[in-house]
CSV table of C-alpha atoms and ligand atoms in Angstrom, one decimal:
chain,number,residue,atom,x,y,z
W,1,MET,CA,0.0,0.0,0.0
W,2,GLY,CA,2.6,2.6,1.0
W,3,ALA,CA,2.1,6.0,2.6
W,4,SER,CA,-0.3,8.3,0.7
W,5,GLU,CA,0.5,11.8,-0.4
W,6,ILE,CA,-1.9,13.1,2.2
W,7,GLU,CA,-0.1,11.2,5.0
W,8,ILE,CA,3.3,12.4,3.7
W,9,ARG,CA,2.0,16.0,3.7
W,10,ARG,CA,0.6,15.7,7.2
W,11,ALA,CA,4.0,14.6,8.5
W,12,ALA,CA,5.8,17.4,6.5
W,13,GLU,CA,3.5,20.0,8.1
W,14,ARG,CA,4.1,18.8,11.6
W,15,LEU,CA,7.9,18.8,11.1
W,16,THR,CA,8.0,22.1,9.2
W,17,ASN,CA,6.6,24.0,12.3
W,18,CYS,CA,8.5,21.9,14.8
W,19,ARG,CA,11.1,23.5,17.1
W,20,SER,CA,12.1,20.4,19.0
W,21,CYS,CA,12.1,16.9,17.4
W,22,ALA,CA,13.3,13.5,18.7
W,23,VAL,CA,14.1,10.8,16.2
W,24,MET,CA,14.6,7.2,17.1
W,25,THR,CA,15.9,4.6,14.6
W,26,GLY,CA,16.3,0.9,14.6
W,27,ALA,CA,18.0,-1.7,12.3
W,28,GLY,CA,15.4,-1.0,9.6
W,29,VAL,CA,16.9,2.3,8.5
W,30,SER,CA,20.2,0.5,7.7
W,31,ALA,CA,18.4,-2.3,5.7
W,32,GLU,CA,18.4,-0.4,2.4
W,33,SER,CA,22.2,0.1,2.9
W,34,GLY,CA,22.5,-3.7,2.8
W,35,VAL,CA,22.8,-4.3,6.5
W,36,PRO,CA,20.6,-7.2,7.6
W,37,THR,CA,18.2,-6.1,10.3
W,38,PHE,CA,18.7,-7.6,13.8
W,39,ARG,CA,15.8,-10.1,13.4
W,40,ASP,CA,16.5,-11.0,9.7
W,41,ALA,CA,17.5,-14.6,9.5
W,42,GLN,CA,21.3,-14.5,10.1
W,43,THR,CA,23.0,-15.5,7.0
W,44,GLY,CA,25.7,-18.2,6.6
W,45,LEU,CA,27.5,-19.4,9.7
W,46,TYR,CA,24.9,-17.8,11.9
W,47,ALA,CA,21.8,-18.9,10.0
W,48,ASN,CA,20.5,-20.9,13.0
W,49,VAL,CA,22.0,-19.0,15.8
W,50,ASP,CA,19.6,-16.7,17.7
W,51,PRO,CA,20.9,-13.1,17.5
W,52,MET,CA,19.5,-12.6,21.0
W,53,LYS,CA,22.0,-15.3,22.1
W,54,LEU,CA,24.9,-13.8,20.2
W,55,ALA,CA,24.3,-10.3,21.5
W,56,SER,CA,24.4,-11.4,25.2
W,57,VAL,CA,26.9,-11.6,28.0
W,58,GLU,CA,26.2,-15.3,28.5
W,59,GLY,CA,26.6,-15.9,24.7
W,60,PHE,CA,30.0,-14.3,24.8
W,61,ARG,CA,31.0,-16.2,27.9
W,62,GLU,CA,29.7,-19.6,26.4
W,63,ASP,CA,31.3,-19.2,23.0
W,64,PRO,CA,33.5,-16.1,22.7
W,65,ALA,CA,34.9,-17.3,19.4
W,66,MET,CA,31.5,-17.5,17.8
W,67,VAL,CA,30.4,-14.1,19.1
W,68,TRP,CA,33.7,-12.6,18.1
W,69,ARG,CA,33.3,-13.9,14.5
W,70,TRP,CA,29.8,-12.6,14.3
W,71,TYR,CA,30.8,-9.1,15.3
W,72,MET,CA,33.8,-9.1,13.0
W,73,ALA,CA,31.5,-10.1,10.1
W,74,ARG,CA,29.1,-7.3,11.0
W,75,PHE,CA,32.0,-4.8,11.5
W,76,GLY,CA,33.4,-5.8,8.1
W,77,ARG,CA,30.0,-5.2,6.5
W,78,ALA,CA,29.4,-1.9,8.3
W,79,ARG,CA,32.6,-0.6,6.8
W,80,VAL,CA,31.8,-1.3,3.2
W,81,VAL,CA,28.2,-0.2,3.1
W,82,GLU,CA,27.0,3.4,2.4
W,83,PRO,CA,24.3,5.5,4.1
W,84,ASN,CA,21.0,5.4,2.1
W,85,PRO,CA,18.6,8.1,1.3
W,86,GLY,CA,16.8,7.6,4.6
W,87,HIS,CA,20.0,8.5,6.5
W,88,PHE,CA,20.6,11.5,4.4
W,89,ALA,CA,17.0,12.7,4.8
W,90,LEU,CA,17.4,12.6,8.6
W,91,ALA,CA,20.6,14.6,8.3
W,92,ARG,CA,18.6,17.3,6.3
W,93,LEU,CA,16.0,17.3,8.9
W,94,ALA,CA,18.6,17.7,11.7
W,95,ALA,CA,19.8,20.9,9.8
W,96,ARG,CA,16.3,22.4,9.7
W,97,ILE,CA,15.1,21.9,13.3
W,98,GLU,CA,16.4,24.1,16.2
W,99,ARG,CA,16.5,21.4,18.9
W,100,PHE,CA,17.0,18.0,17.1
W,101,THR,CA,18.1,14.8,18.8
W,102,LEU,CA,18.9,11.6,16.9
W,103,ILE,CA,18.6,8.5,19.0
W,104,THR,CA,19.6,5.1,17.5
W,105,GLN,CA,19.6,1.5,18.6
W,106,ASN,CA,22.0,0.7,15.8
W,107,VAL,CA,25.6,0.1,16.4
W,108,ASP,CA,26.8,1.1,12.9
W,109,ASP,CA,28.0,4.7,12.1
W,110,LEU,CA,25.8,5.3,9.0
W,111,HIS,CA,23.9,8.3,10.6
W,112,GLU,CA,27.3,10.0,11.3
W,113,ARG,CA,28.5,9.3,7.8
W,114,ALA,CA,25.3,10.8,6.4
W,115,GLY,CA,26.2,14.0,8.3
W,116,CYS,CA,24.1,13.7,11.5
W,117,PRO,CA,26.0,15.3,14.4
W,118,ASP,CA,25.9,14.0,18.0
W,119,VAL,CA,24.0,10.7,17.6
W,120,LEU,CA,22.9,9.0,20.8
W,121,HIS,CA,23.8,5.3,20.5
W,122,LEU,CA,21.6,3.6,23.1
W,123,HIS,CA,23.2,0.2,22.4
W,124,GLY,CA,26.8,1.3,21.8
W,125,SER,CA,28.9,1.1,18.7
W,126,ILE,CA,30.6,-1.7,16.8
W,127,ALA,CA,33.6,0.6,16.2
W,128,ARG,CA,34.5,0.5,19.9
W,129,TYR,CA,36.3,-2.3,21.7
W,130,PHE,CA,37.5,-2.7,25.3
W,131,CYS,CA,38.9,-5.3,27.7
W,132,THR,CA,36.4,-7.3,29.7
W,133,ASP,CA,38.7,-7.4,32.7
W,134,CYS,CA,40.5,-4.0,33.1
W,135,GLY,CA,38.1,-2.0,30.8
W,136,GLU,CA,41.0,-0.5,28.8
W,137,ASP,CA,40.0,0.7,25.3
W,138,HIS,CA,41.4,-1.5,22.5
W,139,THR,CA,42.1,-0.3,19.0
W,140,LEU,CA,41.0,-3.1,16.5
W,141,THR,CA,43.8,-4.3,14.2
W,142,ASP,CA,43.4,-6.1,10.9
W,143,ASP,CA,44.8,-9.2,12.6
W,144,ASP,CA,42.1,-8.9,15.3
W,145,ARG,CA,39.5,-8.8,12.5
W,146,ALA,CA,40.8,-12.0,10.9
W,147,ALA,CA,41.3,-13.8,14.2
W,148,PRO,CA,39.0,-16.7,15.1
W,149,GLU,CA,38.6,-15.5,18.7
W,150,PRO,CA,38.7,-12.3,20.7
W,151,PRO,CA,42.3,-10.8,21.0
W,152,ALA,CA,43.9,-10.5,24.4
W,153,CYS,CA,44.2,-7.1,26.2
W,154,ALA,CA,47.7,-5.6,25.9
W,155,HIS,CA,47.5,-4.4,29.5
W,156,CYS,CA,46.2,-7.4,31.4
W,157,GLY,CA,45.7,-10.3,28.9
W,158,GLY,CA,41.9,-10.1,29.4
W,159,MET,CA,39.4,-10.8,26.6
W,160,ILE,CA,38.6,-7.9,24.3
W,161,ARG,CA,34.8,-7.4,23.6
W,162,PRO,CA,32.8,-5.0,21.3
W,163,GLY,CA,31.6,-1.8,22.9
W,164,VAL,CA,27.9,-2.6,22.4
W,165,VAL,CA,25.2,-3.1,25.0
W,166,TRP,CA,24.3,-6.7,25.2
W,167,PHE,CA,21.0,-8.2,26.4
W,168,GLY,CA,21.1,-8.2,30.2
W,169,GLU,CA,23.4,-5.2,30.3
W,170,ALA,CA,22.3,-1.7,31.4
W,171,LEU,CA,22.2,1.1,28.7
W,172,PRO,CA,24.7,3.9,29.3
W,173,ARG,CA,22.9,6.1,31.9
W,174,ASP,CA,24.1,9.4,30.5
W,175,ILE,CA,23.0,8.5,26.9
W,176,PHE,CA,19.7,7.0,27.9
W,177,GLY,CA,19.0,10.0,30.2
W,178,ALA,CA,19.7,12.5,27.3
W,179,ALA,CA,17.4,10.4,25.0
W,180,GLU,CA,14.7,10.4,27.6
W,181,ARG,CA,14.9,14.2,28.2
W,182,ALA,CA,14.8,14.8,24.4
W,183,CYS,CA,11.7,12.6,24.1
W,184,ARG,CA,10.0,14.4,27.1
W,185,THR,CA,10.4,17.8,25.5
W,186,ALA,CA,9.8,16.9,21.8
W,187,GLU,CA,6.9,18.5,19.9
W,188,VAL,CA,7.3,15.7,17.3
W,189,MET,CA,8.8,12.2,17.8
W,190,LEU,CA,9.7,10.4,14.5
W,191,VAL,CA,10.4,6.7,14.8
W,192,ALA,CA,11.8,4.7,11.9
W,193,GLY,CA,12.9,1.2,11.3
W,194,THR,CA,12.3,-0.4,14.6
W,195,SER,CA,10.3,-3.5,15.6
W,196,GLY,CA,9.8,-1.9,19.1
W,197,VAL,CA,10.5,-5.1,20.9
W,198,VAL,CA,13.7,-4.2,22.8
W,199,PHE,CA,13.5,-2.3,26.0
W,200,PRO,CA,14.0,0.2,27.5
W,201,ALA,CA,14.5,1.8,24.0
W,202,ALA,CA,11.0,0.7,22.9
W,203,ASP,CA,9.5,2.7,25.8
W,204,LEU,CA,10.8,6.1,24.4
W,205,PRO,CA,8.1,6.7,21.8
W,206,PHE,CA,5.5,6.3,24.6
W,207,VAL,CA,7.5,8.6,26.9
W,208,ALA,CA,7.3,11.2,24.1
W,209,ARG,CA,3.6,10.7,23.3
W,210,SER,CA,2.5,10.8,27.0
W,211,ALA,CA,4.5,14.1,27.3
W,212,GLY,CA,2.4,15.5,24.5
W,213,ALA,CA,4.6,14.8,21.4
W,214,TYR,CA,3.0,14.0,18.0
W,215,LEU,CA,4.2,10.5,17.2
W,216,ILE,CA,5.1,9.5,13.6
W,217,ASP,CA,6.2,5.9,12.8
W,218,VAL,CA,7.9,4.8,9.6
W,219,ASN,CA,8.0,1.1,8.8
W,220,PRO,CA,7.0,-1.3,6.0
W,221,GLU,CA,5.2,-3.3,8.6
W,222,ARG,CA,2.9,-2.3,11.5
W,223,THR,CA,4.3,-2.7,15.0
W,224,LEU,CA,3.2,-1.9,18.5
W,225,ILE,CA,4.6,1.6,18.0
W,226,SER,CA,2.6,2.1,14.7
W,227,ASP,CA,-0.6,1.1,16.5
W,228,ARG,CA,0.0,3.9,19.1
W,229,ALA,CA,1.3,6.5,16.7
W,230,ASP,CA,-0.6,9.6,15.6
W,231,LEU,CA,0.6,8.9,12.1
W,232,PHE,CA,1.9,5.7,10.6
W,233,LEU,CA,3.8,6.1,7.3
W,234,GLU,CA,3.9,2.6,5.7
W,235,GLY,CA,7.0,1.9,3.7
W,236,PRO,CA,10.8,1.7,3.6
W,237,SER,CA,12.5,4.6,5.3
W,238,GLY,CA,14.8,5.1,2.3
W,239,GLU,CA,11.7,6.0,0.3
W,240,VAL,CA,9.3,7.6,2.9
W,241,LEU,CA,11.8,9.9,4.6
W,242,PRO,CA,13.0,11.6,1.4
W,243,ARG,CA,9.3,12.1,0.4
W,244,VAL,CA,8.6,13.8,3.8
W,245,LEU,CA,11.6,16.1,3.4
W,246,GLY,CA,10.6,16.8,-0.2
W,247,ALA,CA,7.1,17.9,0.9
W,248,MET,CA,8.7,20.3,3.5
W,249,ASP,CA,10.6,22.3,1.0
I,1,BV8,C1,18.4,-4.1,30.1
I,1,BV8,C2,23.4,-4.2,20.6
I,1,BV8,C3,18.5,-4.2,32.5
I,1,BV8,C4,24.1,-5.4,20.2
I,1,BV8,C5,21.1,-4.7,21.2
I,1,BV8,C6,16.0,-10.6,30.9
I,1,BV8,C7,17.2,-10.1,31.5
I,1,BV8,C8,17.6,-8.8,31.3
I,1,BV8,C9,16.9,-8.0,30.5
I,1,BV8,C10,15.7,-8.5,29.9
I,1,BV8,C11,15.3,-9.8,30.1
I,1,BV8,N1,14.2,-10.0,29.3
I,1,BV8,C12,13.8,-8.9,28.7
I,1,BV8,C13,14.8,-8.0,29.0
I,1,BV8,C14,14.9,-6.7,28.5
I,1,BV8,C15,15.7,-6.8,27.3
I,1,BV8,C16,14.8,-6.9,26.1
I,1,BV8,O1,14.2,-5.8,25.8
I,1,BV8,N2,14.5,-8.1,25.6
I,1,BV8,C17,13.5,-8.2,24.6
I,1,BV8,C18,13.9,-8.9,23.4
I,1,BV8,C19,12.2,-8.7,25.3
I,1,BV8,N3,16.6,-5.6,27.2
I,1,BV8,C20,17.8,-5.6,27.7
I,1,BV8,O2,18.4,-6.6,28.1
I,1,BV8,C21,18.5,-4.3,27.7
I,1,BV8,N4,19.1,-4.1,29.0
I,1,BV8,O3,17.2,-4.2,30.2
I,1,BV8,O4,19.2,-4.1,31.2
I,1,BV8,C22,19.5,-3.9,33.4
I,1,BV8,C23,19.4,-2.7,34.2
I,1,BV8,C24,20.4,-2.5,35.1
I,1,BV8,C25,21.5,-3.4,35.3
I,1,BV8,C26,21.6,-4.5,34.5
I,1,BV8,C27,20.6,-4.8,33.5
I,1,BV8,C28,19.6,-4.2,26.6
I,1,BV8,C29,18.9,-4.2,25.3
I,1,BV8,C30,20.0,-3.9,24.2
I,1,BV8,C31,20.4,-5.2,23.5
I,1,BV8,N5,21.4,-4.9,22.5
I,1,BV8,N6,22.0,-4.4,20.3
I,1,BV8,C32,24.2,-5.6,18.8
I,1,BV8,O5,23.5,-4.8,18.0
I,1,BV8,O6,24.9,-6.5,18.4
I,1,BV8,S1,19.4,-4.8,20.8
I,1,BV8,C33,19.3,-5.1,19.1
I,1,BV8,O7,17.9,-5.1,18.9
I,1,BV8,C34,19.8,-4.1,18.2
I,1,BV8,O8,20.3,-2.9,18.8
I,1,BV8,C35,18.6,-3.6,17.4
I,1,BV8,O9,18.6,-2.4,16.9
I,1,BV8,C36,17.6,-3.8,18.5
I,1,BV8,C37,16.2,-3.6,18.2
I,1,BV8,O10,15.9,-4.2,17.1
I,1,BV8,P1,15.4,-3.3,15.8
I,1,BV8,O11,16.4,-2.2,15.7
I,1,BV8,O12,14.0,-2.8,16.0
I,1,BV8,O13,15.6,-4.2,14.7
I,1,BV8,P2,14.7,-5.5,14.3
I,1,BV8,O14,15.4,-6.4,13.4
I,1,BV8,O15,14.0,-6.0,15.5
I,1,BV8,O16,13.5,-4.8,13.5
I,1,BV8,C38,13.8,-4.1,12.3
I,1,BV8,C39,12.5,-3.3,11.9
I,1,BV8,O17,12.8,-2.6,10.7
I,1,BV8,C40,11.3,-4.2,11.6
I,1,BV8,O18,10.2,-3.6,12.3
I,1,BV8,C41,11.2,-4.1,10.1
I,1,BV8,O19,9.8,-4.1,9.7
I,1,BV8,C42,11.7,-2.7,9.8
I,1,BV8,N7,12.3,-2.5,8.5
I,1,BV8,C43,12.8,-3.5,7.6
I,1,BV8,N8,13.2,-2.9,6.5
I,1,BV8,C44,13.0,-1.5,6.6
I,1,BV8,C45,12.4,-1.3,7.9
I,1,BV8,N9,12.0,-0.1,8.4
I,1,BV8,C46,12.3,0.9,7.6
I,1,BV8,N10,12.8,0.8,6.4
I,1,BV8,C47,13.2,-0.4,5.8
I,1,BV8,N11,13.7,-0.5,4.7
I,2,ZN,ZN1,42.7,-5.6,30.2
């Protein structure tokens, strides 16, 4: 079906007069760049391994080599893909709105590469690595990337891990706090590309709405967020978001 012209124009009107906007994205906004979403069937080696298991502390403890290889495969892919028109549309939106906060659940850097400043990464970044024992930062080398298991920390010999937030781990308090404040004060909250099943990120659209924000959701499929949104724009973000920006000009 896809979002109608009237729906696109309604979103454009809300955003044109908006002085404070919070945006939250999920894996869906990177899908058109060729990055599989979190719940897509994992390809190849990971076809039958649950991403929930791979992205967890116990998964890493149980099989560090498997988890390491999964992150190195994702890191490798994130480096070769390009931002898509949806990322660029959000960067254009950031440039137009006085108080604009981009919150993402994604661990790739596609928003930054599309020109969005100060992205709040609720679930960390696949570009950051640190030691599980002493916490020292670790700069990833090409050898690390080709290694079958996590490298050892140069300071204490501990296992190096990706700087992402795993299931069962708390989100960075400062980042989640900033995201919550942005949602509480937003006139419009735009959500794109998330299934809305991972908490506490999935609470944020409802924090915004109950504080009075107009809630817009962009997704090819309906989700719990779509059902509670003031406006659901059906379709891929790489198509819908440029249409909304185009209707604002
Ligand atoms: C926490 C980083 C507490 C890693 C991720 C038991 C124990 C502890 C916690 C829990 C528990 N049971 C439940 C919980 C809470 C748990 C949770 O929410 N579980 C769910 C599954 C029920 N949450 C946590 O554990 C969080 N921590 O609660 O800590 C605590 C407090 C104090 C002290 C200690 C502990 C941590 C959650 C963070 C987990 N890390 N990622 C990595 O990425 O490798 S989550 C992971 O899922 C990704 O970040 C991903 O972004 C996120 C959400 O998924 P989506 O982004 O929505 O992606 P998904 O594939 O699901 O959907 C894609 C969507 O895009 C779809 O809707 C699709 O239709 C759409 N789409 C497709 N194509 C397009 C598109 N949209 C637009 N355009 C397109 N072209
Ligand atoms: Zn160490």
